[in-house]
Coordinates of C-alpha atoms in Angstrom, one line a residue:
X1 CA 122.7 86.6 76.9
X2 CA 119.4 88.1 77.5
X3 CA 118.3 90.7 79.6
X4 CA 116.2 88.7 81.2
X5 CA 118.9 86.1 82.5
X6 CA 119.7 87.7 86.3
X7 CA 115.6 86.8 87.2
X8 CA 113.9 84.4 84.7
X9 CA 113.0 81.1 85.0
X10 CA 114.7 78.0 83.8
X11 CA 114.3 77.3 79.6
X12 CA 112.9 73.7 79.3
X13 CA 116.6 72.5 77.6
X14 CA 118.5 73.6 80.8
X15 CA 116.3 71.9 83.1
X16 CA 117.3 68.1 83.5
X17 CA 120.6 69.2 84.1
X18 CA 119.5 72.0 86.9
X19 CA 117.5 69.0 88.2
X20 CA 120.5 66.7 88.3
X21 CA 122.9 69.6 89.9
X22 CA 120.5 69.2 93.1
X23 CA 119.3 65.9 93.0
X24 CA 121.3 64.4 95.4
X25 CA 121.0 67.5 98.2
X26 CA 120.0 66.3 101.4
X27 CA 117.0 68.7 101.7
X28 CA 115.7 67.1 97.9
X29 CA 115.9 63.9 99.5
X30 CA 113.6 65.4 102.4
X31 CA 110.9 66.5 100.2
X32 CA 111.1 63.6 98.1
X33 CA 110.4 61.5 101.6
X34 CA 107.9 63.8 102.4
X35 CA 106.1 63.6 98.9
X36 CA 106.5 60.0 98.5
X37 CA 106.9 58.1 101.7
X38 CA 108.6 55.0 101.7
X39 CA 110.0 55.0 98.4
X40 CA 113.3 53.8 97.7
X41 CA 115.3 57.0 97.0
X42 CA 116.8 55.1 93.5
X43 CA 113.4 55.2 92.4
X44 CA 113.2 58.8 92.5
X45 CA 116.6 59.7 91.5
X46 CA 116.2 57.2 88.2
X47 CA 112.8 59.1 87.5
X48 CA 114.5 62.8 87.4
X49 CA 116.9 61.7 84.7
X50 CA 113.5 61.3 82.3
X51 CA 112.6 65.2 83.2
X52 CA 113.0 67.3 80.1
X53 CA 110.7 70.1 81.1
X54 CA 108.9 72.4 83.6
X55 CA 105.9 70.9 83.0
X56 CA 107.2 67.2 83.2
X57 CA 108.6 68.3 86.7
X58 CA 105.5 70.0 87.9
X59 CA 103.4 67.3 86.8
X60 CA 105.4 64.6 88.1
X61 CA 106.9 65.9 91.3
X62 CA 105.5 69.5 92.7
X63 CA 101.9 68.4 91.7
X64 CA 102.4 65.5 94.2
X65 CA 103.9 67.5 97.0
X66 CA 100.8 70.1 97.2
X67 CA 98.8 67.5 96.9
X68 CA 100.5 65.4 100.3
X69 CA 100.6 69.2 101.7
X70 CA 97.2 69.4 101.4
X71 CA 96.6 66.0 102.8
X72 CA 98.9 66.5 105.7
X73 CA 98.5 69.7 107.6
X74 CA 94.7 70.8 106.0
X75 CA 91.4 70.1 105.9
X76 CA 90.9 70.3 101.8
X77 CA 91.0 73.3 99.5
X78 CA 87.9 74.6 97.5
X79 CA 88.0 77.0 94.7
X80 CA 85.4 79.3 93.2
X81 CA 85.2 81.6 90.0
X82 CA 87.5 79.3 88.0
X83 CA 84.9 78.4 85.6
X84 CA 84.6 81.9 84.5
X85 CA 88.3 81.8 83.2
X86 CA 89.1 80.7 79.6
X87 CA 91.7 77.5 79.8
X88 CA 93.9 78.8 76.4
X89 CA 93.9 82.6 77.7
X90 CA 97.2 83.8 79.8
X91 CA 96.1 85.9 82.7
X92 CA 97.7 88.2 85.3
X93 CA 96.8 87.0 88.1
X94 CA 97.0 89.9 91.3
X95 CA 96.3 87.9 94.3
X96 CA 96.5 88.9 98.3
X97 CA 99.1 87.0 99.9
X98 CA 99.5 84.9 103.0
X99 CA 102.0 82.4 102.6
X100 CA 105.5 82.5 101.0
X101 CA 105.4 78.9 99.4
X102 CA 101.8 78.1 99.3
X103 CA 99.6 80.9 97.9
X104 CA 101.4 80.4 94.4
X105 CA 101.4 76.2 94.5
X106 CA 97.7 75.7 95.6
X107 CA 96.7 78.0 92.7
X108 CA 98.5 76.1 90.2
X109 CA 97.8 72.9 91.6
X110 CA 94.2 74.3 90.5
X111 CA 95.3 75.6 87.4
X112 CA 97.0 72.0 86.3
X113 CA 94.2 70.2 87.6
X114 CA 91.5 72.2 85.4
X115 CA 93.2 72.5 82.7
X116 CA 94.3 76.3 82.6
X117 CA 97.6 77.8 81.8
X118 CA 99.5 77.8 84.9
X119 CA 101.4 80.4 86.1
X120 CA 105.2 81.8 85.9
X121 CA 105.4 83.7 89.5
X122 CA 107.1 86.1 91.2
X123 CA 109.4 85.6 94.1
X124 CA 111.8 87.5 96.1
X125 CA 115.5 87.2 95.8
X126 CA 115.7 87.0 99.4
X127 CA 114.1 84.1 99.5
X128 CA 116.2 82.2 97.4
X129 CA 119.3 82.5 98.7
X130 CA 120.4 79.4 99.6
X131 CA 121.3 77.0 96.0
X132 CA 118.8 74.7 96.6
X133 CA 115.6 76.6 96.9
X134 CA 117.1 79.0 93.9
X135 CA 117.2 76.2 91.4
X136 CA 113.8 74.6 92.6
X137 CA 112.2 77.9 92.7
X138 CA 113.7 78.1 88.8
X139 CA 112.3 74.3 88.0
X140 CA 109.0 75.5 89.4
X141 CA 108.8 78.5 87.0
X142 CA 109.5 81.4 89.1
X143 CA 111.8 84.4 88.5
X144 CA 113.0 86.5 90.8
X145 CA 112.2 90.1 92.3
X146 CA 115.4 91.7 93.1
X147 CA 115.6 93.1 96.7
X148 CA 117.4 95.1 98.6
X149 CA 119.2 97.6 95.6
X150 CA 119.2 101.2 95.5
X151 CA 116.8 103.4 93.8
X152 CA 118.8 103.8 90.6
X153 CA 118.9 99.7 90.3
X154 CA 115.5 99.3 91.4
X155 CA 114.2 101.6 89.0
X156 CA 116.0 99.4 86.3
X157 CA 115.1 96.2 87.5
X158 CA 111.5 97.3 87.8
X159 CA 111.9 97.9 84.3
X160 CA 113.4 94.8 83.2
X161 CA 110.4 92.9 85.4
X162 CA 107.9 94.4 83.8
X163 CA 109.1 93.4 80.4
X164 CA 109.8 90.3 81.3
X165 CA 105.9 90.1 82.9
X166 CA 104.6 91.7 79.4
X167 CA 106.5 89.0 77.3
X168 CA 105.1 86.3 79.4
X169 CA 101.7 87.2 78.4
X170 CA 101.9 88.6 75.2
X171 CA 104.2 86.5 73.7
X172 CA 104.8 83.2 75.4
X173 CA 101.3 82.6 76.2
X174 CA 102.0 82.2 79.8
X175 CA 100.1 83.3 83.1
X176 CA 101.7 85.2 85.8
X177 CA 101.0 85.7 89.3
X178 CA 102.5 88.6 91.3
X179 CA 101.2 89.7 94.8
X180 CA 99.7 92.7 95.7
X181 CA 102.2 93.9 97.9
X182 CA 105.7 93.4 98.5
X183 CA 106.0 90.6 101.4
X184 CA 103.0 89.1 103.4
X185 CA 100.6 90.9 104.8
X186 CA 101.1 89.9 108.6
X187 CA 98.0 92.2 110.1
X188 CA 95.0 90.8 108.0
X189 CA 94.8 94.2 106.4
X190 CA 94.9 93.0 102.4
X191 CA 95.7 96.6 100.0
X192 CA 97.6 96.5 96.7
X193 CA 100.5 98.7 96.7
X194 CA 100.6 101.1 94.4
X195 CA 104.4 100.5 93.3
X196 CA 103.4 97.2 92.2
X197 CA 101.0 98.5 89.1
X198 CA 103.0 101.0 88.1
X199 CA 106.1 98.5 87.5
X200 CA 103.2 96.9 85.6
X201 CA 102.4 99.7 83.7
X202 CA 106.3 100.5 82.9
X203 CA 106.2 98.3 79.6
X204 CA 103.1 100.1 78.4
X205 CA 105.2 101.7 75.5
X206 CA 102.6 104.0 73.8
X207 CA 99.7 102.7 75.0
X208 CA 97.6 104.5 77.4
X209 CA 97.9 103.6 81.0
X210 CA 93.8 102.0 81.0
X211 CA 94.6 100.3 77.1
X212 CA 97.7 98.5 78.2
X213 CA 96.0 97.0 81.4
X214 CA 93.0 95.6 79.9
X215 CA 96.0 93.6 78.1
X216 CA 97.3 92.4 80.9
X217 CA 93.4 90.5 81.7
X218 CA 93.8 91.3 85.6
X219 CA 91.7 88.3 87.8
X220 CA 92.5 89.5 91.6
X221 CA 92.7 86.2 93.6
X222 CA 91.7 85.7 97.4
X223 CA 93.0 83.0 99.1
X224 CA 92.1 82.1 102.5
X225 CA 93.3 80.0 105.0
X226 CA 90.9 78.8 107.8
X227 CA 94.1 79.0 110.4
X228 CA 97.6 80.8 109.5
X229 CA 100.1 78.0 109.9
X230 CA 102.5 81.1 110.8
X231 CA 100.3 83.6 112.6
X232 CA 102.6 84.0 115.6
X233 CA 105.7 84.4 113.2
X234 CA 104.0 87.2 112.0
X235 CA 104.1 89.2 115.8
X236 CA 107.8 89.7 116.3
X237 CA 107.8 92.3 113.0
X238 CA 104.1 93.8 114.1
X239 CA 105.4 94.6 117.4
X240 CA 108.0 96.3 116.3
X241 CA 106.3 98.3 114.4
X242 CA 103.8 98.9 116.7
X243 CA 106.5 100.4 118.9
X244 CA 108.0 102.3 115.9
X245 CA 111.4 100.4 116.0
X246 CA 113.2 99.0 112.6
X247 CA 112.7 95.3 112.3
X248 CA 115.6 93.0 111.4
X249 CA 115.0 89.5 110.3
X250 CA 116.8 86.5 111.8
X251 CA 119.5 84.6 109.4
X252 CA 117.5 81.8 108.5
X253 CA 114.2 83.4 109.3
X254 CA 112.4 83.2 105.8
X255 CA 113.2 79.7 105.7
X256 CA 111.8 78.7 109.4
X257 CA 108.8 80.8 107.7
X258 CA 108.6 78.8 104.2
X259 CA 109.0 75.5 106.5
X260 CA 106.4 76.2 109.3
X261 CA 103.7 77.2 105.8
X262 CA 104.3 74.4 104.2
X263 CA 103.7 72.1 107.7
X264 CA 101.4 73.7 110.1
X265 CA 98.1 73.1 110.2
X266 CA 95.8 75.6 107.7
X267 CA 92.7 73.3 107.9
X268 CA 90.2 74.8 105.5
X269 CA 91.6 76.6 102.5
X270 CA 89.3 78.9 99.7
X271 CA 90.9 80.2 96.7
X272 CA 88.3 82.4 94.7
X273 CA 89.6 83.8 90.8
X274 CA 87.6 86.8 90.1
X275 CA 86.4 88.5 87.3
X276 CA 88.4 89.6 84.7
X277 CA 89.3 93.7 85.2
X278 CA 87.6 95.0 82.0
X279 CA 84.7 97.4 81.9
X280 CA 86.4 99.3 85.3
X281 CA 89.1 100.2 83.5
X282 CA 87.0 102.3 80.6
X283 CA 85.1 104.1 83.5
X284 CA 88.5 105.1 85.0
X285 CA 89.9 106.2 81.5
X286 CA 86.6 108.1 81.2
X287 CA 86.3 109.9 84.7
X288 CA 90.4 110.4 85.7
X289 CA 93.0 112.0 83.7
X290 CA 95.4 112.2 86.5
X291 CA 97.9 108.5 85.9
X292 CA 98.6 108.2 89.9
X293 CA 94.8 108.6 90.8
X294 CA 93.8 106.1 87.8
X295 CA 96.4 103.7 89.8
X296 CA 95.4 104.3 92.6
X297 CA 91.7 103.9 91.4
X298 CA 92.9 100.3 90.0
X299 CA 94.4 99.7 93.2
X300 CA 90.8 99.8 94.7
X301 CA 89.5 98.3 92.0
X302 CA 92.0 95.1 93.1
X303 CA 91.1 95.7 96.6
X304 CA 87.7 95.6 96.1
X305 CA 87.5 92.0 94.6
X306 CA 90.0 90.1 96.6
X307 CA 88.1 91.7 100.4
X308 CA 84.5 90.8 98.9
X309 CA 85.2 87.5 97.2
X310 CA 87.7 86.4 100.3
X311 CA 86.5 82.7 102.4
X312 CA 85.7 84.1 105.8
X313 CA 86.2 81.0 108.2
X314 CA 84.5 80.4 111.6
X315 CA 87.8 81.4 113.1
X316 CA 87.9 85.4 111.5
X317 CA 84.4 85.2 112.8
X318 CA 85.5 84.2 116.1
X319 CA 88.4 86.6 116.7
X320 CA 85.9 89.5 115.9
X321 CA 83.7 88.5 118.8
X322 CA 87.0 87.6 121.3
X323 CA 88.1 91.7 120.4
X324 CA 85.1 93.0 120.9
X325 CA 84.0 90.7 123.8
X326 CA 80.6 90.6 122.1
X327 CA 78.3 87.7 120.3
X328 CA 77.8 89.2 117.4
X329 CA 78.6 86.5 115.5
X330 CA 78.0 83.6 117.8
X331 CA 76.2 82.1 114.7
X332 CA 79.1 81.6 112.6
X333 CA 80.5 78.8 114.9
X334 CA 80.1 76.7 117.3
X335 CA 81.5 76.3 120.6
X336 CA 83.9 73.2 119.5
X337 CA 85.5 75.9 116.9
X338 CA 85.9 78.7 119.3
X339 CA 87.2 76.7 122.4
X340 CA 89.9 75.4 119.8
X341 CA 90.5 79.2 118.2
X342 CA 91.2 80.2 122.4
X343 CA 93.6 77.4 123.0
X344 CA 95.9 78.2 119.3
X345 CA 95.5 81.7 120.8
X346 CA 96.9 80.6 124.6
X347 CA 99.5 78.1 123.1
X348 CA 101.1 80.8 120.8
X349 CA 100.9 83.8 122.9
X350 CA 101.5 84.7 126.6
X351 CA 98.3 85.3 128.6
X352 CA 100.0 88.3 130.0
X353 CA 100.9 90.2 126.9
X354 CA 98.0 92.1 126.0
X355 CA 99.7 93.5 122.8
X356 CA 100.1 90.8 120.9
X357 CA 97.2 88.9 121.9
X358 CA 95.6 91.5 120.1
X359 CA 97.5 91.8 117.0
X360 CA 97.2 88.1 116.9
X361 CA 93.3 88.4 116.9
X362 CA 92.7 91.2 114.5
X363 CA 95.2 89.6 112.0
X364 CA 92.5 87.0 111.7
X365 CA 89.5 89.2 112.4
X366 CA 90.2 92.3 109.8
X367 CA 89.1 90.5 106.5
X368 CA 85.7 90.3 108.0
X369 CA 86.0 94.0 109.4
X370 CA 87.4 95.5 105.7
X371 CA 84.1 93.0 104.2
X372 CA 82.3 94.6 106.3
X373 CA 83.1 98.0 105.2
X374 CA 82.7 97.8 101.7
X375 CA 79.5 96.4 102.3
X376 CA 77.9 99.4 103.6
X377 CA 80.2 101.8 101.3

């Protein structure tokens, strides 16, 4: 038994037999459809028994399904700052976060494809409830954020997923991606939570707080999509905060979200890795003593990165001018773009509902506003 057991991945010996346990589940045979039309399921089933590894089944399967993803319900994906990255190095990679599913598979669809260490990834309990998704999200290297404990537990299991992200690194030579935040952000508004670096920073031992991260080789990652396959799933939860009430998720919510990701249309997708976090971290070391401002100095640090290197798309562009009833920036796209922007907008929204209509448009619209603040801080 290890202490990492209740949230890590699958060990490469366990996973033809987690494979088989799921093989014949009605929703593998779905995505095996989807990911390889028209094959005879025999084929498929005959292939898994040859999976030995993580790697065999990314390589063989998942690789396959991003890649029909892509080809289904988007325009292509292009990728920037890659190059810069090392392909034997492990990094943490701290990226803003959009989709449940896809934010984690397009970037190691990039990683396979050029050669870099791919990732082990975080993902929430929550969302792994049912069998299924629990022991593909295992065969696809991801271990589990526990949700939903009290403090004492979360205070333990914060601990035990930090040590488990350190040992990744440091001794299994293996990337890691974790968001910035818990959940999605639904309003646009992309800010790293403090919480999150300072489970990071609970493994630190004796190291100082600026020493240990500089281990870690933080790249922030902004991913964009040109449209949000679930930008009108987002407005139920917005709304409700907007009128200060507690929001409780349907039963099978999460999924219909996961589902409607991986499906609806994204068109144009950008992924940019940015630079390693290095140099920033001496100047915090040498300008803040206090450990919750150097955090929250990192945080900004983060920030920073993923709101100036994030793809803004004719349709953020778009929704800035529809808010602000102005031209501003009627350069950015042409007519053909916008007139398709306002009919998403009236098919997903009611024409009366003034509220949403404009959550909906500054969910899409506040990358370029935050962009456009740091560029005149």
């Amino acid at each position: 038994m290890s202490k990492f057991d209740e949230i890590r991945y699958f060990h490469d010996h366990e996973v033809n037999e987690a494979l088989g346990s799921i093989a014949r589940d009605p929703m593998m045979k779905a995505l095996m459809n989807f990911t390889f039309p028209g094959v005879d399921e025999q084929v498929w089933l005959e292939q898994f028994k040859e999976v030995h590894s993580i790697s065999d089944f990314q390589h063989h399967f998942v690789a396959h399904t991003i890649r029909q993803i892509l080809a289904k319900s988007s325009e292509g994906l292009t990728t920037s700052g890659f190059d810069q990255l090392d392909k034997n190095t492990p990094y943490l990679f701290i990226s803003n976060h959009r989709d449940i599913v896809l934010d984690t598979s397009l970037l190691n669809l990039v990683l396979l494809e050029s050669g870099h260490i791919m990732t082990a990834s975080a993902i929430g309990d929550n969302l792994v409830k049912r069998n299924f998704l629990n022991v593909l999200a295992k065969l696809n290297r991801n271990f589990l954020v526990q949700r939903g404990l009290s403090l004492r537990e979360q205070l333990k299991s914060s601990q035990t997923m930090s040590e488990y992200i350190d040992q990744q690194l440091h001794h299994e030579n293996r990337s890691v991606w974790i968001a910035q935040r818990e959940g999605r952000t639904k309003n646009g508004n992309d800010a790293t939570q403090q919480g999150v670096l300072k489970m990071l920073a609970m493994a630190s031992g004796d190291q100082s707080l600026t020493d240990y991260f500089k281990t870690l080789k933080i790249v922030p990652i902004s991913i964009s999509y040109e449209y949000d396959p679930t930008d009108s799933l987002k407005m139920p939860q917005l709304l409700a905060q907007h009128r200060e009430e507690e929001y409780i998720k349907g039963k099978n919510e999460d999924f219909m979200t996961m589902l409607s990701g991986i499906l609806g249309q994204k068109k144009r997708i950008h992924i940019h890795a940015g630079d390693v976090i290095d140099k920033e971290l001496d100047d915090i070391a040498a300008n803040i003593d206090n450990k919750n401002k150097q955090l929250q100095a990192i945080a900004q640090v983060i920030d920073d990165s993923i709101i100036q290197n994030y793809k803004l798309w004719p349709t953020k562009y778009i929704a800035y001018d529809l808010i602000h009833n102005t031209n501003t920036y009627a350069s950015q796209y042409t007519e053909q773009e916008k007139q398709l922007f306002i009919r998403r907008l009236e098919m997903r929204i009611s024409s009366s509902d003034a509220i949403s209509k404009e959550y909906f448009l500054s969910m899409y619209a506040n990358p370029l506003i935050n962009k456009r603040k740091l560029e005149e801080n």
